[in-house]
Coordinates of C-alpha atoms in Angstrom, one line a residue:
M1 CA 0.4 0.4 0.2
T2 CA 0.9 3.7 -0.7
P3 CA 1.3 5.8 2.5
E4 CA -1.9 7.6 1.7
E5 CA -3.7 4.2 1.2
M6 CA -2.2 3.7 4.7
E7 CA -3.6 6.5 6.1
T8 CA -7.3 5.6 4.5
V9 CA -7.5 2.0 6.6
R10 CA -5.3 3.0 9.2
P11 CA -8.4 2.8 11.9
R12 CA -9.7 -0.5 10.7
L13 CA -6.1 -2.1 10.9
E14 CA -5.8 -0.4 14.3
A15 CA -9.0 -2.0 15.5
F16 CA -8.1 -5.1 13.8
A17 CA -4.3 -5.4 15.4
A18 CA -5.5 -4.8 19.0
E19 CA -8.2 -7.6 18.9
M20 CA -5.1 -9.9 17.0
L21 CA -2.5 -8.7 20.0
G22 CA -5.0 -8.5 22.8
S23 CA -3.1 -11.0 24.7
L24 CA -0.1 -9.3 24.7
A25 CA 0.3 -7.7 28.4
R26 CA 1.6 -4.1 27.7
R27 CA 0.9 -1.3 26.0
D28 CA 4.0 -0.8 24.2
Q29 CA 3.7 -4.2 22.6
R30 CA 0.7 -3.7 21.3
A31 CA 1.6 -0.6 19.6
K32 CA 4.9 -1.7 18.0
G33 CA 2.8 -4.7 16.6
E34 CA 0.6 -2.6 14.6
L35 CA 3.7 -0.8 13.8
Y36 CA 4.7 -3.8 12.8
L37 CA 2.2 -4.5 10.7
R38 CA 1.9 -1.2 9.1
G39 CA 5.5 -1.7 8.0
L40 CA 5.0 -5.2 6.0
M41 CA 1.5 -3.3 4.4
L42 CA 3.5 -1.0 2.9
D43 CA 5.0 -0.6 -0.5
G44 CA 8.7 -1.7 -0.6
K45 CA 10.8 -4.2 -1.8
R46 CA 12.1 -5.5 1.1
K47 CA 10.3 -6.1 4.3
S48 CA 13.3 -6.2 6.7
M49 CA 14.1 -4.5 9.7
Q50 CA 16.1 -1.2 8.8
P51 CA 13.8 -1.0 5.3
M52 CA 10.5 -0.9 7.5
A53 CA 12.3 1.5 9.7
E54 CA 12.9 3.9 7.6
R55 CA 9.4 3.7 5.4
L56 CA 7.9 4.3 9.2
G57 CA 10.3 6.8 10.2
V58 CA 11.1 5.0 13.2
D59 CA 14.6 3.1 15.2
H60 CA 14.9 0.2 13.8
Q61 CA 15.5 -1.1 17.1
Q62 CA 12.3 -0.9 18.1
L63 CA 10.9 -3.9 15.6
Q64 CA 14.1 -5.6 16.3
Q65 CA 13.5 -6.0 20.1
F66 CA 9.7 -6.2 19.3
V67 CA 10.3 -9.2 17.3
A68 CA 13.5 -10.8 18.4
S69 CA 14.0 -10.0 22.4
S70 CA 10.8 -9.7 23.6
T71 CA 8.6 -11.6 25.4
W72 CA 5.0 -12.0 24.1
D73 CA 3.6 -15.7 23.2
W74 CA 2.7 -16.3 19.5
A75 CA 0.7 -19.1 19.7
K76 CA -2.1 -16.6 21.7
V77 CA -2.0 -14.4 19.0
R78 CA -2.7 -17.1 16.5
E79 CA -5.2 -18.5 18.5
R80 CA -7.2 -15.1 18.0
L81 CA -6.0 -15.1 14.5
A82 CA -7.6 -18.9 14.0
R83 CA -11.0 -17.9 15.6
W84 CA -11.0 -14.6 13.5
A85 CA -10.6 -16.8 10.2
A86 CA -13.2 -19.3 11.4
A87 CA -15.7 -16.9 11.7
H88 CA -15.1 -14.6 8.7
I89 CA -13.5 -16.9 5.8
G90 CA -16.1 -19.7 6.2
P91 CA -13.5 -22.4 5.9
E92 CA -14.5 -25.6 4.1
A93 CA -10.5 -27.3 4.9
Y94 CA -7.2 -27.4 6.3
A95 CA -4.6 -27.5 4.0
I96 CA -1.0 -28.1 4.9
D97 CA 1.5 -26.7 3.2
D98 CA 5.1 -25.9 3.1
V99 CA 7.2 -22.9 2.1
G100 CA 11.1 -22.2 1.8
F101 CA 13.0 -18.9 3.3
P102 CA 16.6 -18.9 1.1
K103 CA 19.3 -18.2 3.7
D104 CA 22.8 -17.5 2.5
G105 CA 24.4 -18.5 6.3
Y106 CA 24.6 -21.2 8.0
D107 CA 23.5 -19.4 11.5
S108 CA 19.6 -19.2 11.1
P109 CA 17.6 -21.9 13.0
G110 CA 16.7 -24.8 11.0
V111 CA 18.6 -23.9 7.8
A112 CA 20.3 -26.5 5.6
R113 CA 21.0 -27.4 2.4
M114 CA 17.7 -29.2 0.8
Y115 CA 15.1 -28.5 -1.8
C116 CA 13.7 -25.2 -1.9
G117 CA 10.7 -24.5 -4.0
A118 CA 11.1 -20.7 -3.5
L119 CA 14.4 -21.8 -5.5
G120 CA 13.3 -24.8 -7.5
K121 CA 16.5 -26.6 -6.8
R122 CA 18.5 -27.5 -3.8
G123 CA 19.7 -25.1 -1.2
N124 CA 20.6 -23.5 1.5
C125 CA 17.1 -22.3 3.0
Q126 CA 14.8 -22.9 6.2
I127 CA 11.6 -24.7 5.6
G128 CA 8.3 -23.8 7.5
V129 CA 5.4 -25.8 7.6
S130 CA 1.5 -24.2 8.0
V131 CA -1.8 -24.9 8.9
N132 CA -4.2 -22.8 6.7
L133 CA -7.9 -22.1 6.7
V134 CA -8.8 -22.1 3.7
S135 CA -12.3 -21.8 1.7
D136 CA -12.7 -21.2 -2.5
H137 CA -12.4 -17.1 -1.9
A138 CA -9.8 -16.8 1.2
S139 CA -7.1 -18.7 3.0
S140 CA -5.2 -17.6 6.4
A141 CA -2.3 -19.1 7.8
V142 CA -3.0 -19.8 11.1
D143 CA -0.3 -22.0 12.5
W144 CA 3.8 -22.3 11.7
R145 CA 6.1 -24.7 12.6
L146 CA 9.7 -24.5 11.6
F147 CA 11.2 -27.8 10.3
L148 CA 14.7 -28.4 12.3
P149 CA 16.5 -31.2 10.3
E150 CA 18.5 -33.6 11.8
S151 CA 21.8 -31.5 12.0
W152 CA 20.1 -28.9 14.1
D153 CA 19.1 -32.4 16.7
D154 CA 21.9 -33.3 19.1
T155 CA 19.7 -36.0 20.1
K156 CA 19.8 -37.4 16.7
N157 CA 23.9 -37.4 16.9
T158 CA 24.6 -38.8 20.5
S159 CA 26.9 -41.4 18.9
D160 CA 29.7 -38.3 18.1
P161 CA 29.9 -36.4 21.5
L162 CA 31.9 -33.5 19.3
L163 CA 29.6 -33.2 16.8
A164 CA 26.4 -33.1 19.9
G165 CA 28.0 -30.4 21.5
A166 CA 28.7 -28.3 18.7
I167 CA 24.5 -29.1 17.9
Q168 CA 24.0 -27.9 21.0
R169 CA 26.0 -24.6 21.1
R170 CA 24.9 -24.2 17.8
R171 CA 21.0 -24.2 19.1
A172 CA 22.1 -22.6 22.1
K173 CA 22.7 -19.1 19.8
A174 CA 19.9 -19.6 17.9
A175 CA 17.8 -20.0 21.1
I176 CA 16.0 -23.1 19.9
P177 CA 14.0 -24.4 22.9
D178 CA 15.0 -27.8 24.2
S179 CA 11.3 -29.2 23.0
A180 CA 11.9 -28.3 19.5
R181 CA 13.8 -31.1 18.0
H182 CA 13.7 -32.9 14.6
K183 CA 10.5 -34.3 13.0
E184 CA 9.0 -35.0 9.6
K185 CA 7.1 -32.5 8.4
W186 CA 4.2 -34.4 8.4
R187 CA 4.4 -34.9 12.0
L188 CA 4.6 -31.3 12.6
A189 CA 1.0 -31.0 10.4
L190 CA -0.3 -33.2 12.8
D191 CA 1.1 -31.8 16.3
M192 CA -0.9 -28.1 14.6
L193 CA -3.7 -30.0 13.6
D194 CA -3.5 -31.2 17.5
E195 CA -3.1 -27.6 18.9
V196 CA -6.0 -26.0 16.0
R197 CA -8.3 -28.0 17.4
E198 CA -8.2 -29.2 20.9
G199 CA -6.4 -26.1 22.1
W200 CA -8.1 -24.0 20.3
E201 CA -11.6 -25.6 19.3
L202 CA -11.6 -25.7 16.0
P203 CA -14.3 -27.3 14.1
G204 CA -13.0 -31.1 12.3
L205 CA -12.7 -30.0 8.9
P206 CA -11.4 -32.4 6.0
V207 CA -7.7 -32.0 5.2
V208 CA -5.5 -31.5 2.3
A209 CA -2.3 -31.5 1.3
D210 CA 0.2 -32.3 -1.8
A211 CA 1.8 -35.6 -2.5
G212 CA 4.8 -34.6 0.3
Y213 CA 2.5 -35.0 3.1
G214 CA -0.3 -37.6 1.3
D215 CA 2.4 -40.2 -0.1
A216 CA 2.9 -40.4 3.9
T217 CA 1.2 -43.3 5.4
G218 CA 2.0 -42.6 8.8
F219 CA 0.3 -38.9 8.2
R220 CA -3.1 -40.5 6.3
E221 CA -3.4 -43.2 9.2
G222 CA -2.7 -40.0 11.8
L223 CA -5.6 -38.3 9.9
A224 CA -8.0 -40.9 10.3
E225 CA -6.9 -41.6 14.3
R226 CA -7.9 -37.9 14.8
G227 CA -11.2 -38.5 12.9
L228 CA -10.2 -36.1 10.0
A229 CA -11.7 -36.7 6.8
Y230 CA -9.1 -35.9 3.8
A231 CA -8.5 -35.7 0.2
V232 CA -4.7 -35.9 -0.1
A233 CA -2.5 -36.0 -3.0
V234 CA -0.3 -39.3 -4.0
K235 CA 1.7 -40.5 -6.6
G236 CA 0.3 -42.5 -9.1
T237 CA 2.9 -45.6 -8.4
T238 CA 1.2 -45.5 -4.8
T239 CA 0.0 -49.5 -4.4
A240 CA -3.7 -50.3 -3.7
H241 CA -5.9 -53.3 -4.3
P242 CA -9.5 -52.7 -6.0
G243 CA -12.1 -51.4 -3.2
D244 CA -14.6 -54.7 -3.6
A245 CA -11.4 -56.7 -3.3
A246 CA -11.6 -59.2 -0.2
P247 CA -9.1 -61.2 2.2
E248 CA -9.1 -65.1 2.2
R249 CA -7.8 -67.5 5.1
P250 CA -6.5 -70.1 3.2
P251 CA -7.5 -73.6 4.9
Y252 CA -5.4 -74.9 7.6
S253 CA -3.3 -77.9 6.9
G254 CA -3.0 -79.2 10.4
Q255 CA 0.7 -78.3 10.7
G256 CA 2.6 -75.3 11.7
R257 CA 1.0 -72.0 12.6
P258 CA -2.2 -71.5 11.2
P259 CA -2.0 -69.2 7.8
G260 CA -3.3 -65.5 8.5
W261 CA -5.8 -63.3 6.4
A262 CA -4.5 -62.4 3.0
Y263 CA -5.2 -61.3 -0.3
P264 CA -5.6 -63.7 -2.7
D265 CA -3.8 -61.1 -5.2
P266 CA -1.0 -59.2 -5.3
H267 CA -1.7 -55.1 -5.0
T268 CA -1.2 -53.0 -8.3
T269 CA -0.7 -49.2 -8.6
L270 CA -3.4 -46.4 -8.2
R271 CA -2.1 -45.7 -12.0
Q272 CA -2.5 -48.9 -13.5
L273 CA -6.2 -49.1 -11.4
A274 CA -7.2 -46.2 -13.2
L275 CA -6.0 -47.3 -16.9
D276 CA -8.0 -50.6 -16.1
A277 CA -11.0 -48.5 -15.5
G278 CA -10.6 -46.5 -18.7
R279 CA -10.8 -43.3 -20.1
S280 CA -14.4 -44.1 -20.7
A281 CA -14.8 -44.2 -17.4
A282 CA -14.0 -40.4 -16.5
R283 CA -16.6 -37.7 -16.5
T284 CA -16.3 -33.7 -17.2
V285 CA -16.5 -32.1 -13.7
T286 CA -16.2 -28.0 -13.6
W287 CA -15.4 -27.5 -10.0
R288 CA -15.1 -23.7 -10.1
H289 CA -15.1 -20.6 -11.9
G290 CA -11.2 -18.7 -12.6
S291 CA -10.6 -15.4 -13.2
K292 CA -8.9 -15.2 -16.9
T293 CA -11.8 -15.5 -19.7
M294 CA -11.5 -16.7 -23.2
K295 CA -13.1 -17.0 -26.1
H296 CA -13.6 -20.9 -26.0
N297 CA -14.1 -20.6 -22.0
P298 CA -16.3 -16.9 -21.6
R299 CA -17.2 -18.1 -18.0
A300 CA -13.6 -19.4 -17.1
E301 CA -14.4 -22.3 -15.8
M302 CA -12.1 -24.5 -14.4
R303 CA -12.7 -28.0 -15.7
S304 CA -11.3 -31.1 -16.6
R305 CA -12.0 -35.0 -16.5
F306 CA -12.0 -37.1 -13.3
L307 CA -12.7 -40.8 -12.8
V308 CA -13.2 -42.3 -8.9
L309 CA -12.7 -45.5 -7.8
R310 CA -13.0 -47.4 -4.6
V311 CA -9.3 -48.5 -3.7
R312 CA -8.1 -50.4 -0.6
P313 CA -4.4 -48.8 -0.2
A314 CA -1.7 -51.5 0.4
N315 CA 1.5 -52.0 2.4
R316 CA 3.6 -53.2 4.9
T317 CA 2.8 -50.2 7.7
I318 CA -1.0 -49.6 6.8
R319 CA -2.9 -51.6 9.9
R320 CA -5.5 -54.0 9.2
A321 CA -9.0 -55.3 10.6
A322 CA -8.9 -58.1 12.7
D323 CA -10.2 -60.1 9.6
G324 CA -7.2 -58.8 7.5
S325 CA -9.3 -56.1 5.6
L326 CA -7.3 -52.8 4.5
P327 CA -9.4 -49.5 4.9
E328 CA -11.0 -48.4 2.0
C329 CA -11.1 -45.1 0.5
W330 CA -11.3 -43.2 -2.4
L331 CA -9.0 -43.2 -5.8
L332 CA -9.5 -39.5 -7.6
A333 CA -7.6 -39.1 -11.0
E334 CA -7.3 -36.3 -13.0
W335 CA -7.5 -38.1 -17.0
P336 CA -7.2 -34.4 -19.1
P337 CA -8.8 -34.8 -22.4
G338 CA -6.1 -35.8 -24.7
A339 CA -4.0 -37.2 -21.9
A340 CA -3.3 -40.7 -22.7
E341 CA -3.2 -41.4 -18.9
P342 CA -4.2 -39.9 -15.3
T343 CA -2.0 -36.9 -14.5
D344 CA -3.1 -36.4 -11.0
Y345 CA -3.8 -38.7 -8.5
W346 CA -5.6 -38.3 -4.8
L347 CA -6.8 -40.6 -1.6
S348 CA -9.9 -39.3 0.0
T349 CA -11.6 -40.4 2.8
L350 CA -14.8 -38.5 2.5
P351 CA -17.9 -40.1 2.5
A352 CA -18.5 -42.8 0.4
D353 CA -22.0 -40.4 -0.9
T354 CA -19.9 -37.6 -1.6
P355 CA -20.7 -36.9 -5.1
L356 CA -18.1 -36.1 -7.7
R357 CA -17.8 -32.7 -8.2
E358 CA -17.7 -32.0 -4.3
L359 CA -14.7 -34.0 -3.7
V360 CA -12.6 -32.7 -7.0
R361 CA -13.6 -28.9 -5.3
I362 CA -12.4 -30.5 -2.0
A363 CA -9.1 -31.8 -3.2
K364 CA -8.4 -28.9 -5.5
I365 CA -9.4 -26.5 -3.0
R366 CA -5.7 -26.0 -2.0
W367 CA -5.1 -23.4 -5.0
R368 CA -6.1 -20.7 -2.7
V369 CA -3.4 -21.3 -0.2
E370 CA -1.0 -21.4 -3.3
H371 CA -2.4 -18.1 -4.2
D372 CA -2.3 -16.3 -1.1
Y373 CA 1.3 -17.9 -0.3
R374 CA 2.5 -15.7 -3.1
E375 CA 1.0 -12.3 -1.4
L376 CA 2.7 -13.3 1.8
K377 CA 6.1 -13.8 0.4
D378 CA 6.0 -11.2 -2.9
G379 CA 4.0 -8.3 -0.6
L380 CA 4.2 -9.0 2.8
G381 CA 7.7 -10.1 3.5
L382 CA 7.1 -13.6 5.2
D383 CA 10.4 -14.6 4.1
H384 CA 12.3 -11.3 4.4
F385 CA 12.9 -12.0 7.9
E386 CA 16.8 -11.6 8.6
G387 CA 17.1 -12.3 12.1
R388 CA 19.0 -15.5 13.7
N389 CA 16.9 -16.5 16.3
F390 CA 14.0 -19.3 16.6
P391 CA 11.3 -17.2 18.5
G392 CA 11.9 -14.1 16.0
W393 CA 11.1 -16.3 13.0
H394 CA 8.2 -17.4 15.0
R395 CA 7.1 -14.1 15.6
H396 CA 7.8 -12.3 12.4
V397 CA 5.8 -15.6 10.6
T398 CA 3.2 -14.3 12.8
L399 CA 3.0 -10.7 12.1
A400 CA 2.8 -11.7 8.4
S401 CA 0.0 -13.8 8.9
L402 CA -2.0 -11.1 10.3
A403 CA -1.3 -8.8 7.8
Q404 CA -2.3 -11.1 5.1
A405 CA -5.6 -11.6 7.4
F406 CA -6.1 -8.0 7.2
C407 CA -5.7 -7.6 3.2
T408 CA -8.6 -10.6 3.3
M409 CA -10.8 -9.0 5.3
L410 CA -10.4 -5.2 3.1
R411 CA -11.0 -7.7 0.1
L412 CA -14.1 -9.5 1.7
D413 CA -15.8 -6.0 2.4
P414 CA -17.4 -4.1 -0.3
K415 CA -17.5 -0.7 1.3
V416 CA -13.3 -0.7 1.2
P417 CA -12.0 0.5 -1.8
A418 CA -8.7 0.4 -0.9
P419 CA -6.3 -2.2 -2.7
A420 CA -5.2 -4.9 -0.6

């Protein structure tokens, strides 16, 4: 926003900041929080401390102290944000996603050489995992975790005391609490879902995620244990039995251990199950309307062809029922017109009577998070934090999420002409 546009909406920003930062005990902390939000939303290429302070006309040490060394609890702020988002954007799913923060050095917490989506390759970066409340018209990143690779966890390197000691010193320098340890990203996502639902009492919505999470059997089973339905992307090489397959128990010969229940035919891949069903099983589905109209698509309809099958995902780690049967769920496969085979696959535990269009719409609803991530990174400085401690990172991403929520609030209010 330009300074003039900011002045137009500033009364609303102050009211929003007062609501979101109401858990902060001190008045000066709440004032600095509103100041930081203004800095994130004002026009400017960089949203790190010094450039923001220059645009705001303040000493950057104010911002630095508020984010890096203050004592306010970011979890309390996120809880308020989550409750606001649940009330205002009409969320229909929890979307799990992660984002890379490219870094030059090795001192920032969690930094390591990993695949970074922002770079499109492996590089030096941090990775943040988020839980987002999402609908077709808005989303809000309401909880965050910083992924810590094993190289940042001394308990994973106990066989080398010198290395463990170096990691301990590195953690202390970055102010990483002892409770923060290496966990797979999908485990961090489950932890956040527990916090959002049990601690903050948000509703049990379906969960959507890309194949980085959907391919983890433990993640899918963790969602099922929590009573959460899901529609998660998976690879076509994921193995499964057809939905109508049933285990059998061979007759006992009287010698040795009695045979257990087993499926008579070997499992196959989701790709093969879709190919066996054939292109003719796919149906054209329009799941939403986009913004780019074309001569051949004047209504900007988002549409493709999809087929659905009932399947039973199969691998050694999936728990079976007492009769040896595997859990049944939906296989959703996108098979675009003209394509030789399906291009995308999802597994879903949405109810068996879910209409195809609704199944597709929920599976595809992640698009909104990707759209709003761009706003967070390109316009609101999500990845511009240059501090080198763990609390500072968490406070910065929390404040960037508040800034994005305020922009969403302006967009959702037809009476507000200011851009956001």
